[in-house]
Amino acid sequence: MPEIFVVLHNVSSVQKLLDFAKLAFNLEIKYVIVTKIGGVAAQAGVADASKLAYKLNKSFIVLPDLKDAIELFSPDAIILISQQADKVFSPSTIANKKRVMLIFSGMESGFSKIEQSLGDVYKLPVFKGEVPPVASLAVISYMLSGEEFKKDQS
């Protein structure tokens, strides 16, 4: 299993930020990264998420933009999750990687073309419309820990 970094990009909702951080921390993800944070999430959400990270001995990192996160962590694979993508995410997508950055959009509008050019864009199987970031992270976590991942590895 590769080392996974999760990124919540372009978020302004405190609740969306906290829900995402809580799930990521409970999934034993070591680094939770937030980029391009704005609005109330930047004022109140960062403080609450940082406090939670400290209590759980986790890393919560806030960076200005996606490029900064990519430069700092140097992942082997950069995967943006968007239901507007053509390719479908599966565990085999990251099977041979050592360091994977999974990026989720905090805005319903998704990623810009420039942001999409920073990595490979994949959608989740089954879903037709956009899926909130916390739900997307939960689905991917299930896919990577379930029987589906074990089958792909054999």
JSON list of C-alpha atoms in Angstrom, two decimals, residues 43-135:
[
{"chain": "A", "resi": 43, "resn": "GLN", "atom": "CA", "xyz": [-10.74, 31.98, 9.88]},
{"chain": "A", "resi": 44, "resn": "ALA", "atom": "CA", "xyz": [-12.41, 29.39, 12.10]},
{"chain": "A", "resi": 45, "resn": "GLY", "atom": "CA", "xyz": [-11.99, 26.03, 10.40]},
{"chain": "A", "resi": 46, "resn": "VAL", "atom": "CA", "xyz": [-8.20, 25.99, 10.37]},
{"chain": "A", "resi": 47, "resn": "ALA", "atom": "CA", "xyz": [-8.05, 26.60, 14.11]},
{"chain": "A", "resi": 48, "resn": "ASP", "atom": "CA", "xyz": [-10.52, 23.81, 14.88]},
{"chain": "A", "resi": 49, "resn": "ALA", "atom": "CA", "xyz": [-8.88, 21.33, 12.52]},
{"chain": "A", "resi": 50, "resn": "SER", "atom": "CA", "xyz": [-5.42, 22.19, 13.86]},
{"chain": "A", "resi": 51, "resn": "LYS", "atom": "CA", "xyz": [-6.59, 21.62, 17.43]},
{"chain": "A", "resi": 52, "resn": "LEU", "atom": "CA", "xyz": [-8.07, 18.26, 16.46]},
{"chain": "A", "resi": 53, "resn": "ALA", "atom": "CA", "xyz": [-4.88, 17.27, 14.63]},
{"chain": "A", "resi": 54, "resn": "TYR", "atom": "CA", "xyz": [-2.79, 18.12, 17.67]},
{"chain": "A", "resi": 55, "resn": "LYS", "atom": "CA", "xyz": [-5.02, 16.06, 19.99]},
{"chain": "A", "resi": 56, "resn": "LEU", "atom": "CA", "xyz": [-4.77, 13.06, 17.64]},
{"chain": "A", "resi": 57, "resn": "ASN", "atom": "CA", "xyz": [-1.03, 13.51, 16.95]},
{"chain": "A", "resi": 58, "resn": "LYS", "atom": "CA", "xyz": [-1.65, 14.04, 13.21]},
{"chain": "A", "resi": 59, "resn": "SER", "atom": "CA", "xyz": [-0.25, 16.50, 10.71]},
{"chain": "A", "resi": 60, "resn": "PHE", "atom": "CA", "xyz": [-2.57, 19.21, 9.38]},
{"chain": "A", "resi": 61, "resn": "ILE", "atom": "CA", "xyz": [-0.87, 21.38, 6.79]},
{"chain": "A", "resi": 62, "resn": "VAL", "atom": "CA", "xyz": [-2.23, 24.53, 5.17]},
{"chain": "A", "resi": 63, "resn": "LEU", "atom": "CA", "xyz": [-0.59, 25.69, 1.93]},
{"chain": "A", "resi": 64, "resn": "PRO", "atom": "CA", "xyz": [-1.41, 28.48, -0.52]},
{"chain": "A", "resi": 65, "resn": "ASP", "atom": "CA", "xyz": [-1.92, 26.33, -3.63]},
{"chain": "A", "resi": 66, "resn": "LEU", "atom": "CA", "xyz": [-1.79, 22.83, -5.11]},
{"chain": "A", "resi": 67, "resn": "LYS", "atom": "CA", "xyz": [1.62, 23.47, -6.67]},
{"chain": "A", "resi": 68, "resn": "ASP", "atom": "CA", "xyz": [3.04, 24.07, -3.19]},
{"chain": "A", "resi": 69, "resn": "ALA", "atom": "CA", "xyz": [1.69, 20.74, -1.91]},
{"chain": "A", "resi": 70, "resn": "ILE", "atom": "CA", "xyz": [3.06, 18.88, -4.94]},
{"chain": "A", "resi": 71, "resn": "GLU", "atom": "CA", "xyz": [6.47, 20.53, -4.60]},
{"chain": "A", "resi": 72, "resn": "LEU", "atom": "CA", "xyz": [6.68, 19.87, -0.85]},
{"chain": "A", "resi": 73, "resn": "PHE", "atom": "CA", "xyz": [5.60, 16.20, -0.85]},
{"chain": "A", "resi": 74, "resn": "SER", "atom": "CA", "xyz": [6.93, 15.08, -4.27]},
{"chain": "A", "resi": 75, "resn": "PRO", "atom": "CA", "xyz": [4.34, 12.35, -4.92]},
{"chain": "A", "resi": 76, "resn": "ASP", "atom": "CA", "xyz": [4.79, 9.60, -7.54]},
{"chain": "A", "resi": 77, "resn": "ALA", "atom": "CA", "xyz": [1.17, 10.02, -8.57]},
{"chain": "A", "resi": 78, "resn": "ILE", "atom": "CA", "xyz": [-1.10, 13.06, -8.42]},
{"chain": "A", "resi": 79, "resn": "ILE", "atom": "CA", "xyz": [-4.76, 12.12, -8.67]},
{"chain": "A", "resi": 80, "resn": "LEU", "atom": "CA", "xyz": [-7.57, 14.65, -8.76]},
{"chain": "A", "resi": 81, "resn": "ILE", "atom": "CA", "xyz": [-11.02, 13.23, -8.04]},
{"chain": "A", "resi": 82, "resn": "SER", "atom": "CA", "xyz": [-13.81, 14.71, -10.17]},
{"chain": "A", "resi": 83, "resn": "GLN", "atom": "CA", "xyz": [-16.93, 13.16, -11.61]},
{"chain": "A", "resi": 84, "resn": "GLN", "atom": "CA", "xyz": [-16.29, 15.15, -14.78]},
{"chain": "A", "resi": 85, "resn": "ALA", "atom": "CA", "xyz": [-13.29, 12.92, -15.61]},
{"chain": "A", "resi": 86, "resn": "ASP", "atom": "CA", "xyz": [-13.24, 10.25, -18.31]},
{"chain": "A", "resi": 87, "resn": "LYS", "atom": "CA", "xyz": [-11.07, 7.73, -16.43]},
{"chain": "A", "resi": 88, "resn": "VAL", "atom": "CA", "xyz": [-12.51, 5.70, -13.53]},
{"chain": "A", "resi": 89, "resn": "PHE", "atom": "CA", "xyz": [-10.50, 5.33, -10.33]},
{"chain": "A", "resi": 90, "resn": "SER", "atom": "CA", "xyz": [-9.69, 1.82, -9.11]},
{"chain": "A", "resi": 91, "resn": "PRO", "atom": "CA", "xyz": [-7.13, 0.46, -6.66]},
{"chain": "A", "resi": 92, "resn": "SER", "atom": "CA", "xyz": [-4.95, -0.62, -9.58]},
{"chain": "A", "resi": 93, "resn": "THR", "atom": "CA", "xyz": [-4.54, 3.09, -10.42]},
{"chain": "A", "resi": 94, "resn": "ILE", "atom": "CA", "xyz": [-2.11, 3.42, -7.50]},
{"chain": "A", "resi": 95, "resn": "ALA", "atom": "CA", "xyz": [-1.00, -0.20, -7.02]},
{"chain": "A", "resi": 96, "resn": "ASN", "atom": "CA", "xyz": [2.62, 0.30, -8.12]},
{"chain": "A", "resi": 97, "resn": "LYS", "atom": "CA", "xyz": [3.16, 3.73, -6.59]},
{"chain": "A", "resi": 98, "resn": "LYS", "atom": "CA", "xyz": [5.06, 4.64, -3.41]},
{"chain": "A", "resi": 99, "resn": "ARG", "atom": "CA", "xyz": [3.69, 8.15, -2.68]},
{"chain": "A", "resi": 100, "resn": "VAL", "atom": "CA", "xyz": [0.22, 9.09, -3.87]},
{"chain": "A", "resi": 101, "resn": "MET", "atom": "CA", "xyz": [-1.47, 12.47, -3.54]},
{"chain": "A", "resi": 102, "resn": "LEU", "atom": "CA", "xyz": [-5.27, 12.30, -3.71]},
{"chain": "A", "resi": 103, "resn": "ILE", "atom": "CA", "xyz": [-6.80, 15.72, -4.30]},
{"chain": "A", "resi": 104, "resn": "PHE", "atom": "CA", "xyz": [-10.45, 16.52, -3.63]},
{"chain": "A", "resi": 105, "resn": "SER", "atom": "CA", "xyz": [-12.21, 19.76, -4.55]},
{"chain": "A", "resi": 106, "resn": "GLY", "atom": "CA", "xyz": [-13.89, 21.70, -1.77]},
{"chain": "A", "resi": 107, "resn": "MET", "atom": "CA", "xyz": [-16.09, 23.50, -4.30]},
{"chain": "A", "resi": 108, "resn": "GLU", "atom": "CA", "xyz": [-19.00, 22.00, -6.20]},
{"chain": "A", "resi": 109, "resn": "SER", "atom": "CA", "xyz": [-17.66, 23.50, -9.41]},
{"chain": "A", "resi": 110, "resn": "GLY", "atom": "CA", "xyz": [-14.67, 21.15, -9.21]},
{"chain": "A", "resi": 111, "resn": "PHE", "atom": "CA", "xyz": [-11.20, 21.84, -10.57]},
{"chain": "A", "resi": 112, "resn": "SER", "atom": "CA", "xyz": [-10.13, 24.41, -13.14]},
{"chain": "A", "resi": 113, "resn": "LYS", "atom": "CA", "xyz": [-8.38, 23.29, -16.34]},
{"chain": "A", "resi": 114, "resn": "ILE", "atom": "CA", "xyz": [-5.07, 24.57, -14.93]},
{"chain": "A", "resi": 115, "resn": "GLU", "atom": "CA", "xyz": [-5.55, 22.54, -11.74]},
{"chain": "A", "resi": 116, "resn": "GLN", "atom": "CA", "xyz": [-6.49, 19.45, -13.76]},
{"chain": "A", "resi": 117, "resn": "SER", "atom": "CA", "xyz": [-3.24, 19.77, -15.72]},
{"chain": "A", "resi": 118, "resn": "LEU", "atom": "CA", "xyz": [-1.23, 19.19, -12.51]},
{"chain": "A", "resi": 119, "resn": "GLY", "atom": "CA", "xyz": [-2.13, 15.48, -12.36]},
{"chain": "A", "resi": 120, "resn": "ASP", "atom": "CA", "xyz": [-4.42, 12.74, -13.61]},
{"chain": "A", "resi": 121, "resn": "VAL", "atom": "CA", "xyz": [-8.16, 13.24, -13.19]},
{"chain": "A", "resi": 122, "resn": "TYR", "atom": "CA", "xyz": [-10.31, 10.26, -12.21]},
{"chain": "A", "resi": 123, "resn": "LYS", "atom": "CA", "xyz": [-13.94, 9.81, -11.31]},
{"chain": "A", "resi": 124, "resn": "LEU", "atom": "CA", "xyz": [-15.47, 7.41, -8.82]},
{"chain": "A", "resi": 125, "resn": "PRO", "atom": "CA", "xyz": [-17.33, 4.40, -10.21]},
{"chain": "A", "resi": 126, "resn": "VAL", "atom": "CA", "xyz": [-21.15, 4.28, -10.03]},
{"chain": "A", "resi": 127, "resn": "PHE", "atom": "CA", "xyz": [-21.82, 7.96, -9.20]},
{"chain": "A", "resi": 128, "resn": "LYS", "atom": "CA", "xyz": [-23.24, 10.21, -11.93]},
{"chain": "A", "resi": 129, "resn": "GLY", "atom": "CA", "xyz": [-22.97, 13.70, -10.41]},
{"chain": "A", "resi": 130, "resn": "GLU", "atom": "CA", "xyz": [-20.41, 15.42, -8.22]},
{"chain": "A", "resi": 131, "resn": "VAL", "atom": "CA", "xyz": [-19.75, 13.77, -4.87]},
{"chain": "A", "resi": 132, "resn": "PRO", "atom": "CA", "xyz": [-18.79, 15.77, -1.74]},
{"chain": "A", "resi": 133, "resn": "PRO", "atom": "CA", "xyz": [-15.12, 15.43, -0.77]},
{"chain": "A", "resi": 134, "resn": "VAL", "atom": "CA", "xyz": [-15.75, 13.60, 2.51]},
{"chain": "A", "resi": 135, "resn": "ALA", "atom": "CA", "xyz": [-17.89, 11.01, 0.70]}
]
